[in-house]
Coordinates of C-alpha atoms in Angstrom, one line a residue:
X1 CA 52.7 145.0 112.6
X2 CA 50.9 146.5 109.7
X3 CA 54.4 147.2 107.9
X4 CA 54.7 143.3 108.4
X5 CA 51.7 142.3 107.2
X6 CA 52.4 144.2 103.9
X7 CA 56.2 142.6 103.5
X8 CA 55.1 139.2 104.0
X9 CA 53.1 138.9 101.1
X10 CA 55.9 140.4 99.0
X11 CA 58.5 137.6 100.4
X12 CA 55.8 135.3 99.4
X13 CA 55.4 136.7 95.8
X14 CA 59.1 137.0 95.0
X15 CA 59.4 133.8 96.0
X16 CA 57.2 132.0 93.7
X17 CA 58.5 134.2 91.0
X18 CA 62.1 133.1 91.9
X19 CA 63.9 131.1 89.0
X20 CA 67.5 130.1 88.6
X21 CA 69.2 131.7 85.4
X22 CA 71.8 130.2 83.3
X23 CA 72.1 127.0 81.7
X24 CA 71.4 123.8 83.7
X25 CA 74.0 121.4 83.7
X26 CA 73.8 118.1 81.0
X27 CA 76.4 115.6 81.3
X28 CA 78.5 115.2 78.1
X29 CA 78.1 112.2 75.6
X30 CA 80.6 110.2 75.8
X31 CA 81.5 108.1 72.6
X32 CA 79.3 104.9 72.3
X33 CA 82.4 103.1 71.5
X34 CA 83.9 104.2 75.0
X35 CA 80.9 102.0 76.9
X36 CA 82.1 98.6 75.1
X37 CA 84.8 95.9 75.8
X38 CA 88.7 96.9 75.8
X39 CA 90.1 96.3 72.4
X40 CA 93.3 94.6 74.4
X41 CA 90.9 92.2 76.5
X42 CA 91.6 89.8 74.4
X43 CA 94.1 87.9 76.3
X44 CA 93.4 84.6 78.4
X45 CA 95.5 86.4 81.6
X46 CA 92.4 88.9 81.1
X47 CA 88.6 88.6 81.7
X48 CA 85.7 90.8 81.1
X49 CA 84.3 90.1 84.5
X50 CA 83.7 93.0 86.9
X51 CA 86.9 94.6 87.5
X52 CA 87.7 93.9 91.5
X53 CA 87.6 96.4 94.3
X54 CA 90.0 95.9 96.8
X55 CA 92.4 94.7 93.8
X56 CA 95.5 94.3 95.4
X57 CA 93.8 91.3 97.6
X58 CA 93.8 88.9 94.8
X59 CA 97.8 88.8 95.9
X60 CA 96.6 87.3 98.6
X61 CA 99.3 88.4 101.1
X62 CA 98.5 89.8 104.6
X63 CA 101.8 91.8 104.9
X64 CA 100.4 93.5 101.8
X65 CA 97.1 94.0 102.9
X66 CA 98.4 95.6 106.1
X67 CA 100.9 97.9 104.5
X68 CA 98.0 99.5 102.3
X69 CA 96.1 99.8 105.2
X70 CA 98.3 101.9 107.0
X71 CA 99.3 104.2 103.6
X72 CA 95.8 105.0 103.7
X73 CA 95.7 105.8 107.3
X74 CA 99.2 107.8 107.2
X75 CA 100.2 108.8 103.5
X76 CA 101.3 112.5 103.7
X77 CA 100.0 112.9 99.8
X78 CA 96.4 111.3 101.4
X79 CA 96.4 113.9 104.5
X80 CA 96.2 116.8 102.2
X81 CA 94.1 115.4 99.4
X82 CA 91.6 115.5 102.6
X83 CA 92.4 118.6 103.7
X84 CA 91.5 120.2 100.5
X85 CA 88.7 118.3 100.7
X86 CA 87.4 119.7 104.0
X87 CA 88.1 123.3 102.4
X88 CA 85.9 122.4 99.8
X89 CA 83.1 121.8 102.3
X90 CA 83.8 124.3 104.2
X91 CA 82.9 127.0 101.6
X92 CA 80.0 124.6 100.4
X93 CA 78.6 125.2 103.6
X94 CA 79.2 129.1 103.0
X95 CA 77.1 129.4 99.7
X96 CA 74.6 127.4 101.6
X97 CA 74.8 129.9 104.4
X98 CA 73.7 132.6 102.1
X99 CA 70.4 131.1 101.8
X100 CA 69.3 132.4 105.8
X101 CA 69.1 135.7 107.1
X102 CA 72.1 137.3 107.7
X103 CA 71.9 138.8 111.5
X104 CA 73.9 141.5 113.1
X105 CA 74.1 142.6 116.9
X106 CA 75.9 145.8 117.7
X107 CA 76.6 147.8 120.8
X108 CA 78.4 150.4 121.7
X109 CA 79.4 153.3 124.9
X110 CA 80.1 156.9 124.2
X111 CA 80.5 160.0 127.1
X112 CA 80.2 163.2 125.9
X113 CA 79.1 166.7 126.3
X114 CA 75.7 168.2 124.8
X115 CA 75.1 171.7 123.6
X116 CA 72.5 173.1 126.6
X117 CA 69.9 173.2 123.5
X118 CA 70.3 169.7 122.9
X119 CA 69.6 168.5 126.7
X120 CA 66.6 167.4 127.8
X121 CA 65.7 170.3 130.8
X122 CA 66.6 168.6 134.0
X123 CA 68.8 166.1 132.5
X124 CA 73.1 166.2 132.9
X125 CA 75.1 168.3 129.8
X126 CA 77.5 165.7 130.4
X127 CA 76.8 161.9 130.5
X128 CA 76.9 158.2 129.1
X129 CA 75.2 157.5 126.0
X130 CA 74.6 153.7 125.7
X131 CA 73.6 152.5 122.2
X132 CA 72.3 148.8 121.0
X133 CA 70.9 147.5 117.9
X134 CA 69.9 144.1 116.0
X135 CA 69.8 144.1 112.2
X136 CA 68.4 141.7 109.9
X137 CA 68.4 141.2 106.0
X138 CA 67.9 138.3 103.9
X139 CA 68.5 138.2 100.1
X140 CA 65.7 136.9 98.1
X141 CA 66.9 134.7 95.5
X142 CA 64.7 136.2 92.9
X143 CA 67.2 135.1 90.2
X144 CA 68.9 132.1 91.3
X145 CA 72.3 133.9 92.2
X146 CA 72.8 132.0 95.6
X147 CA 71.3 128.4 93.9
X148 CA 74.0 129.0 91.3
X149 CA 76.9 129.8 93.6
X150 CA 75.6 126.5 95.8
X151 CA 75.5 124.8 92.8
X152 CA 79.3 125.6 91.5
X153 CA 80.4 124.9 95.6
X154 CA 78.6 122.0 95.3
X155 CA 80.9 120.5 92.5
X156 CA 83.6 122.3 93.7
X157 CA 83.0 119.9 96.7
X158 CA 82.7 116.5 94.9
X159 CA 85.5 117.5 92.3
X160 CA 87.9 117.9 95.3
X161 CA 86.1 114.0 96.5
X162 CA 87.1 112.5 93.3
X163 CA 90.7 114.1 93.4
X164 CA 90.4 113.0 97.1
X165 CA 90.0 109.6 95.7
X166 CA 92.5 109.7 92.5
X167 CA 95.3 110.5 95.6
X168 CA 94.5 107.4 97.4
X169 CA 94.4 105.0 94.0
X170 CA 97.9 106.5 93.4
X171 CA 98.9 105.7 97.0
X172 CA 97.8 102.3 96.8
X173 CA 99.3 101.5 93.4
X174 CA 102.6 103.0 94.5
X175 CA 102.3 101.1 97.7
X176 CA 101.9 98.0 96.6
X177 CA 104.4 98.6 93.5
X178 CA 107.1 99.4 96.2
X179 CA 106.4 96.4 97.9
X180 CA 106.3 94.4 94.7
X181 CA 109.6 96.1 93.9
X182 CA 110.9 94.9 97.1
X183 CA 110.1 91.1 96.7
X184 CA 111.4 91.1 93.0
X185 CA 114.7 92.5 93.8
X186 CA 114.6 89.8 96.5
X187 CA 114.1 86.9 94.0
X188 CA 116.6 88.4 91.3
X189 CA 119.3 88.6 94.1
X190 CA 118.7 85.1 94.6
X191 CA 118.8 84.2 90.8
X192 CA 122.1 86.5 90.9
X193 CA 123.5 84.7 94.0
X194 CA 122.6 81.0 92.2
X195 CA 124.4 81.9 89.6
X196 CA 127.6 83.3 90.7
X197 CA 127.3 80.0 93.5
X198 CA 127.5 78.1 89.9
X199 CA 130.6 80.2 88.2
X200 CA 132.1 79.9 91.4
X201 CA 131.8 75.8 90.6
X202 CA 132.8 75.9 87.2
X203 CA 136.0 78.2 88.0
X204 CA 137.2 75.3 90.5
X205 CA 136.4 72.8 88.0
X206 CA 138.6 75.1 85.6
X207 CA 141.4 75.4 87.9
X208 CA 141.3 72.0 89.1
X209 CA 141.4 70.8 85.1
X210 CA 144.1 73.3 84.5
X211 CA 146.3 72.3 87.6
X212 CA 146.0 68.6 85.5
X213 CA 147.4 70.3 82.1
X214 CA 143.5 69.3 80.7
X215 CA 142.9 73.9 80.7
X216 CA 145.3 76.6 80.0
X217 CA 145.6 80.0 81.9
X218 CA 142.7 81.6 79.5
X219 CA 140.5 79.2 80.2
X220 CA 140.4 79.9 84.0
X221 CA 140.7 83.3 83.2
X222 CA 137.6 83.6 81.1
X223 CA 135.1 81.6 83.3
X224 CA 136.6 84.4 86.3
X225 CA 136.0 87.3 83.8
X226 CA 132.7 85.9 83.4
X227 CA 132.3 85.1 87.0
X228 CA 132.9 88.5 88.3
X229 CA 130.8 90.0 86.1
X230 CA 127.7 88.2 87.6
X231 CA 129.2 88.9 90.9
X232 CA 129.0 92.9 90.2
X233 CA 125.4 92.7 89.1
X234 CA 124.9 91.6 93.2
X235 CA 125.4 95.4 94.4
X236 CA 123.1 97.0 92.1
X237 CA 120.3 94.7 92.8
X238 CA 120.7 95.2 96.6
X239 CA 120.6 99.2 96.1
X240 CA 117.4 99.1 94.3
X241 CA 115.8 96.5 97.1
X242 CA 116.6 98.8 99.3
X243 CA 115.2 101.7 97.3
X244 CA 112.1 100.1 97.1
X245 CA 111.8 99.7 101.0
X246 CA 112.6 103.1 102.0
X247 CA 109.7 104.2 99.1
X248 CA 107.4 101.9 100.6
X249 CA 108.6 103.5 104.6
X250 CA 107.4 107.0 103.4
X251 CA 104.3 105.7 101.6
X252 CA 103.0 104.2 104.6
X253 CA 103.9 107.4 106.3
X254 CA 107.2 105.8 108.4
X255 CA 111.1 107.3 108.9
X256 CA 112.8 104.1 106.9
X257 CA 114.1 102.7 110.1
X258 CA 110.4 102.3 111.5
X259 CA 109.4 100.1 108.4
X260 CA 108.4 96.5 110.0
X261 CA 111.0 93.5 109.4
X262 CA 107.5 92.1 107.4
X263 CA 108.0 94.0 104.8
X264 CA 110.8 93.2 103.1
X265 CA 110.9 89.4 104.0
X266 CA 109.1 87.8 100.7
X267 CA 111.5 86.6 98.4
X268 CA 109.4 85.9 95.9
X269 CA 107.8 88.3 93.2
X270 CA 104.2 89.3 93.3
X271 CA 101.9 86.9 91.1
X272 CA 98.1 86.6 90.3
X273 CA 97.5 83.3 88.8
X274 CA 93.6 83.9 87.8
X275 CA 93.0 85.9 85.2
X276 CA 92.5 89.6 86.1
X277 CA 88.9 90.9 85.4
X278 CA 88.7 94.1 84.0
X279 CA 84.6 95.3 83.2
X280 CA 84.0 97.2 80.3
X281 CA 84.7 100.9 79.2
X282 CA 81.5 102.3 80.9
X283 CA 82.6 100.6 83.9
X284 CA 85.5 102.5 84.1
X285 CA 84.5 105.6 82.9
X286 CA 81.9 105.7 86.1
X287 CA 84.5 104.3 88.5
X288 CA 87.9 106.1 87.2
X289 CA 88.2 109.0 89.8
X290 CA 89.9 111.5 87.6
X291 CA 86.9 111.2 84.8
X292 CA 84.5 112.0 87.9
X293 CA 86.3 115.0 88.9
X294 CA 86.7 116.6 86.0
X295 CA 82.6 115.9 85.4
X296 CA 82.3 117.9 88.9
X297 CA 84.4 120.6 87.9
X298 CA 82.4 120.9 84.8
X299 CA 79.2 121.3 86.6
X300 CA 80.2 124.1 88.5
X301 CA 81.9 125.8 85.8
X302 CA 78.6 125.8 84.4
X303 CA 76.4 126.9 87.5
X304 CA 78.9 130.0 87.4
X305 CA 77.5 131.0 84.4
X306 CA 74.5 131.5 86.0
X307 CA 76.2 133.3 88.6
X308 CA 77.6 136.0 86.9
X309 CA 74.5 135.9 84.7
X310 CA 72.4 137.1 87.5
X311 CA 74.2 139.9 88.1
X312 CA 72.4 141.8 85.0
X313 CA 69.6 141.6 87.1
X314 CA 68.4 143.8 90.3
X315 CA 69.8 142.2 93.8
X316 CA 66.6 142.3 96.1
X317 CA 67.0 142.4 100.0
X318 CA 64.6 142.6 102.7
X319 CA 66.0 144.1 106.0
X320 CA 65.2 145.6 108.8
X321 CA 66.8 146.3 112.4
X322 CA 65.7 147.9 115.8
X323 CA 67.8 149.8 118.7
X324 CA 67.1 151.7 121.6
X325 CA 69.4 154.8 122.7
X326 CA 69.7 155.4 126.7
X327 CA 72.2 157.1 129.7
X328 CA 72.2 153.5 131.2
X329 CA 71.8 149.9 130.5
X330 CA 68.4 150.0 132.8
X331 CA 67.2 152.4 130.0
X332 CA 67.7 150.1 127.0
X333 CA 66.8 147.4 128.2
X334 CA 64.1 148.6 130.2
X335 CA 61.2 150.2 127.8
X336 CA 63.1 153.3 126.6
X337 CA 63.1 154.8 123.2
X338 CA 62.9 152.2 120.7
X339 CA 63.8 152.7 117.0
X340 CA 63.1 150.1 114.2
X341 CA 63.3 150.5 110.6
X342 CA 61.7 147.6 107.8
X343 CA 61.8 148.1 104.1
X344 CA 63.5 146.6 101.1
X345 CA 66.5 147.3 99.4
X346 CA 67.3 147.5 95.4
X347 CA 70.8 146.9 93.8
X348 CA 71.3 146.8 90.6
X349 CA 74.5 148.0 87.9
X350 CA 72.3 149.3 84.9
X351 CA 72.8 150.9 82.3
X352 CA 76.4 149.7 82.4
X353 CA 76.5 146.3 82.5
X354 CA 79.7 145.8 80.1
X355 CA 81.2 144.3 83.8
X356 CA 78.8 142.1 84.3
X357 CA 78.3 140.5 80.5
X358 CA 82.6 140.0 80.6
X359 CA 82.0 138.1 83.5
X360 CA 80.0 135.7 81.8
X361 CA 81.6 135.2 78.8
X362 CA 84.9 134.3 81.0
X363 CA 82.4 131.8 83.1
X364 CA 81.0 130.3 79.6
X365 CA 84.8 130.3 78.6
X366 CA 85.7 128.5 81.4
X367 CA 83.1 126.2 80.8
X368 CA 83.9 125.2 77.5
X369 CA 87.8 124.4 78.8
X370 CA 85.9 122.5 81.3
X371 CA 84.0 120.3 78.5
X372 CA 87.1 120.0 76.4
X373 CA 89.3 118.5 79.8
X374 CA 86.5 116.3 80.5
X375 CA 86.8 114.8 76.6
X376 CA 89.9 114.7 77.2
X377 CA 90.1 113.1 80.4
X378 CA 88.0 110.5 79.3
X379 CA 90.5 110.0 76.2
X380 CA 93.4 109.6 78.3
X381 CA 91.7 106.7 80.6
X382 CA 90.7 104.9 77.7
X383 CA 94.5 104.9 76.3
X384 CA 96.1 104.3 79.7
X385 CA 93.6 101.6 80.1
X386 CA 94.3 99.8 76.6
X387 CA 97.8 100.2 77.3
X388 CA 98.1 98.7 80.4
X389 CA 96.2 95.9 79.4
X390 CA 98.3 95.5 76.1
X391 CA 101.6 95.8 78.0
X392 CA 100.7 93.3 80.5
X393 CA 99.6 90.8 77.8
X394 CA 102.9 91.6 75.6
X395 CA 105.1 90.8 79.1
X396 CA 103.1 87.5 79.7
X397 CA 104.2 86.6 76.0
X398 CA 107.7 87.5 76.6
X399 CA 108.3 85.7 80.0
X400 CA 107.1 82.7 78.1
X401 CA 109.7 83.5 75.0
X402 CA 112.2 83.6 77.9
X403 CA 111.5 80.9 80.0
X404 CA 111.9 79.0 76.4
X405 CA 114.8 80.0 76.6
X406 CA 116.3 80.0 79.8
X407 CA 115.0 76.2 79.6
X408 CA 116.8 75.7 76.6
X409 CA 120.0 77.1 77.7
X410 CA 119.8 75.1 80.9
X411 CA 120.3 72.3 78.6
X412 CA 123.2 73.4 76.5
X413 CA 124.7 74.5 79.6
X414 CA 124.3 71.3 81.2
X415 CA 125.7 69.8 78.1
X416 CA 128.3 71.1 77.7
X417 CA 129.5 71.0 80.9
X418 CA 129.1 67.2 80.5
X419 CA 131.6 67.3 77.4
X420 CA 133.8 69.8 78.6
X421 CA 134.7 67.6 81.7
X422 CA 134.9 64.9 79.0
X423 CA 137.4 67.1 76.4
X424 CA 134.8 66.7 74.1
X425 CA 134.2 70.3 73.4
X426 CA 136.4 73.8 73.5
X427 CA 136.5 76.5 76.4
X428 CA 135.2 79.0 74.1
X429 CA 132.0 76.8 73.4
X430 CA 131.6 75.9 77.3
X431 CA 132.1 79.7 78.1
X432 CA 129.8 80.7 75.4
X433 CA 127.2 78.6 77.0
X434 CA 127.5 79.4 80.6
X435 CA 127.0 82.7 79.7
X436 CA 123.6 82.5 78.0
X437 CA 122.4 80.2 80.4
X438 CA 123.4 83.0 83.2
X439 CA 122.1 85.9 81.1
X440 CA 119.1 84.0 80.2
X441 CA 118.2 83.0 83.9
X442 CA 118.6 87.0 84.5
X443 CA 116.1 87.9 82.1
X444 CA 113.8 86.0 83.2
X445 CA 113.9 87.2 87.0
X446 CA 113.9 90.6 85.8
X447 CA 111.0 89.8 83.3
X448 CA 109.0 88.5 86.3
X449 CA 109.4 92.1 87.9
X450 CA 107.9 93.5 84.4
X451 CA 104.9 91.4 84.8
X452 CA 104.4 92.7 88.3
X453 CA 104.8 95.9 87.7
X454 CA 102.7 95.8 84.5
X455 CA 99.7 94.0 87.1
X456 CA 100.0 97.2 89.0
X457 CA 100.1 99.3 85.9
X458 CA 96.4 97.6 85.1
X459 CA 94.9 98.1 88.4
X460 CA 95.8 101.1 88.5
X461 CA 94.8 102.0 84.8
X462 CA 91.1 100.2 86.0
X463 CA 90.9 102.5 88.7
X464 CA 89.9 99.6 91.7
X465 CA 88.4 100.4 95.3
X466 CA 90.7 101.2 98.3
X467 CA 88.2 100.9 101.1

């Protein structure tokens, strides 16, 4: 007890004296220009409002909605993203553990025989020898080794939460871009089917005309030609429809024969009619999950400096244990001889401590990669994020070109149907316009799958909820 009464105060002083070495992490400065509005927000399709959470509900579609839902639950990619994550807790709870006493128990059974001059007179040469023991140490922290190495598992922990998170924004964009694929290859089939339904039209107009002597052979030819050529668009489409459905059976974690009859029955392309809100830069840069982790990562890569930086300095342990040696359990446990032992121990590597001075120049090495991905990081969100919103502002300008256009040729087309039945114009001229009235009509479906995809693109680039 006396022994005791001396160590406490020594845990006590150490204590106090304890301090964490190494720098203390300070979050990088971002670019004041980074925190403003989007140089590409500038389009009415875009507004600076608060950029939404649960994006993909602005489609307003239930099938949608449900789809994500169960990519979320059942994504393979999503599944390991979390068990990564609960390895990353796991050995946060490890450092932690390093801040209690560490505890051993031991026992053991030996029979033997003892020289006559080491026998007790009376006692057996030969006999059981029954030993037990508990053993205690507990490291005291004096220079912040174990609050550094909790530290680094600590942002080890919320790095591998924000790539936990970066995983699921994938998912969802990909999800709902699959699905999106899916309805758009619908609606262009249709647009292909409307148009070969009208060739199909024209040809028997051109046949009937040339069965009259009013078209030759090359006329009914040409408008076939020309016929057929839509018609072999047809396949192409259907393949990548298809595509798009098996991609959205494995995202949602499904064989592609257990994907629900719901999800490939819209036939018409994904569409926000509102104008998307997208916040400002330091919005994103606080919500975008890769910018996040690589904050996290830089934290810890800077809490294991201070790690390896208290290792020039002595490793201070307080242990003790106590045992008791006996022929028989009744003797152990029972008041026989009783050992204990209480003291300190003193590690340290000196006078070498080339070792332990590499060890943090590779930890303030590492932290300087750190800081330059993080800059980076927060580069490359920026650009994805003007691009996006550029790209999605250039398609909505270019579906309006085209719709121009196919409106346009519509007319001609319609025209000149009109004077062909009349002899008023050439084949070549009626040809000429059927086909940029078809091509035309084509572009502008297939546009309308840009502008879907270029939606996605955005959301994604904003980095929305997925909750």
């Amino acid at each position: 007890m006396h022994s005791l009464r001396l160590i406490a105060p020594m845990v006590s002083a150490l204590a106090l004296a304890a301090c964490a070495v190494g720098p203390n992490y300070v979050a990088p400065v971002t670019p004041p220009t980074a925190a403003g509005q989007f140089v590409s927000a500038n389009s009415p399709a875009l507004s600076n409002d608060p950029a939404a959470s649960n994006w993909w509900r602005l489609y307003q579609d239930p099938v949608l909605d449900g789809l994500i839902a169960d990519a979320l639950k059942s994504n393979t990619d999503i599944r390991v993203a979390v068990a990564n994550l609960e390895r990353a807790r796991a050995s946060l709870r490890g450092a932690r553990s390093e801040r209690l006493p560490s505890t051993g128990l031991n026992a053991g059974a030996t029979y033997g025989r003892l020289p006559e001059s080491q026998r007790a007179p009376g006692s057996p040469r030969e006999d059981w020898s029954i030993d037990t023991g508990l053993s205690v140490s507990y490291e005291v922290d004096l220079f912040g080794r174990v609050k550094r190495g909790i530290e680094a598992a600590r942002g080890d922990e919320a790095a591998a939460a924000a790539d936990a998170d970066a995983v699921r924004l994938a998912v969802v964009a990909d999800t709902t871009r699959a699905y999106a694929d899916a309805a758009s290859g619908a609606a262009r089939l249709k647009v292909a089917n409307q148009i070969v339904d009208l060739l199909d039209k024209s040809l028997q107009l051109t046949e009937r005309r040339h069965e009259a002597g009013l078209a030759t052979q090359l006329d009914v030819s040409r408008i076939a030609t020309l016929r057929q050529q839509r018609a072999a668009d047809i396949p192409a489409l259907e393949a990548d429809r298809q595509a798009a459905l098996f991609r959205l059976a494995t995202l949602t974690g499904r064989s592609p024969a257990d994907l629900p009859a719901a999800a490939g029955e819209r036939a018409v392309g994904l569409e926000i009619t509102q104008p998307i809100p997208v916040g400002d830069g330091a919005a994103l840069l606080k919500r975008r999950p890769d910018v996040l982790a690589a904050d996290r990562r830089l934290a810890a890569d800077t809490a294991r400096i201070g790690v390896a930086t208290a290792d020039l300095y002595p490793h201070i342990s307080l242990g003790g244990s106590i045992g008791s040696t006996g022929p028989n359990i009744g003797d152990v446990f029972g008041g026989g001889p009783l050992r204990w032992l209480l003291g300190p121990l003193i590690n340290w590597a000196f006078p070498n401590q080339e070792g332990a001075r590499a060890k943090i120049a590779a930890a303030k090495a590492d932290t300087q990669a750190s800081l330059a991905t993080f800059d980076g990081t927060v580069l490359r969100a920026l650009e994805e994020t003007e691009t996006a919103l550029n790209a999605y502002a250039r398609a909505l300008d270019r579906r309006t070109a085209l719709k121009a256009a196919r409106d346009e040729a519509a007319r001609a087309a319609a025209i000149t149907r009109a004077q062909q039945r009349e002899g008023a114009v050439d084949s070549l001229a009626w040809l000429d316009a059927e086909r940029t009235y078809a091509e035309t009509e084509a572009a502008l479906a297939e546009q309308d799958a840009r502008i879907a995809d270029a939606q996605i693109d955005v959301f994604r680039a904003l980095a929305g909820g997925w909750s």
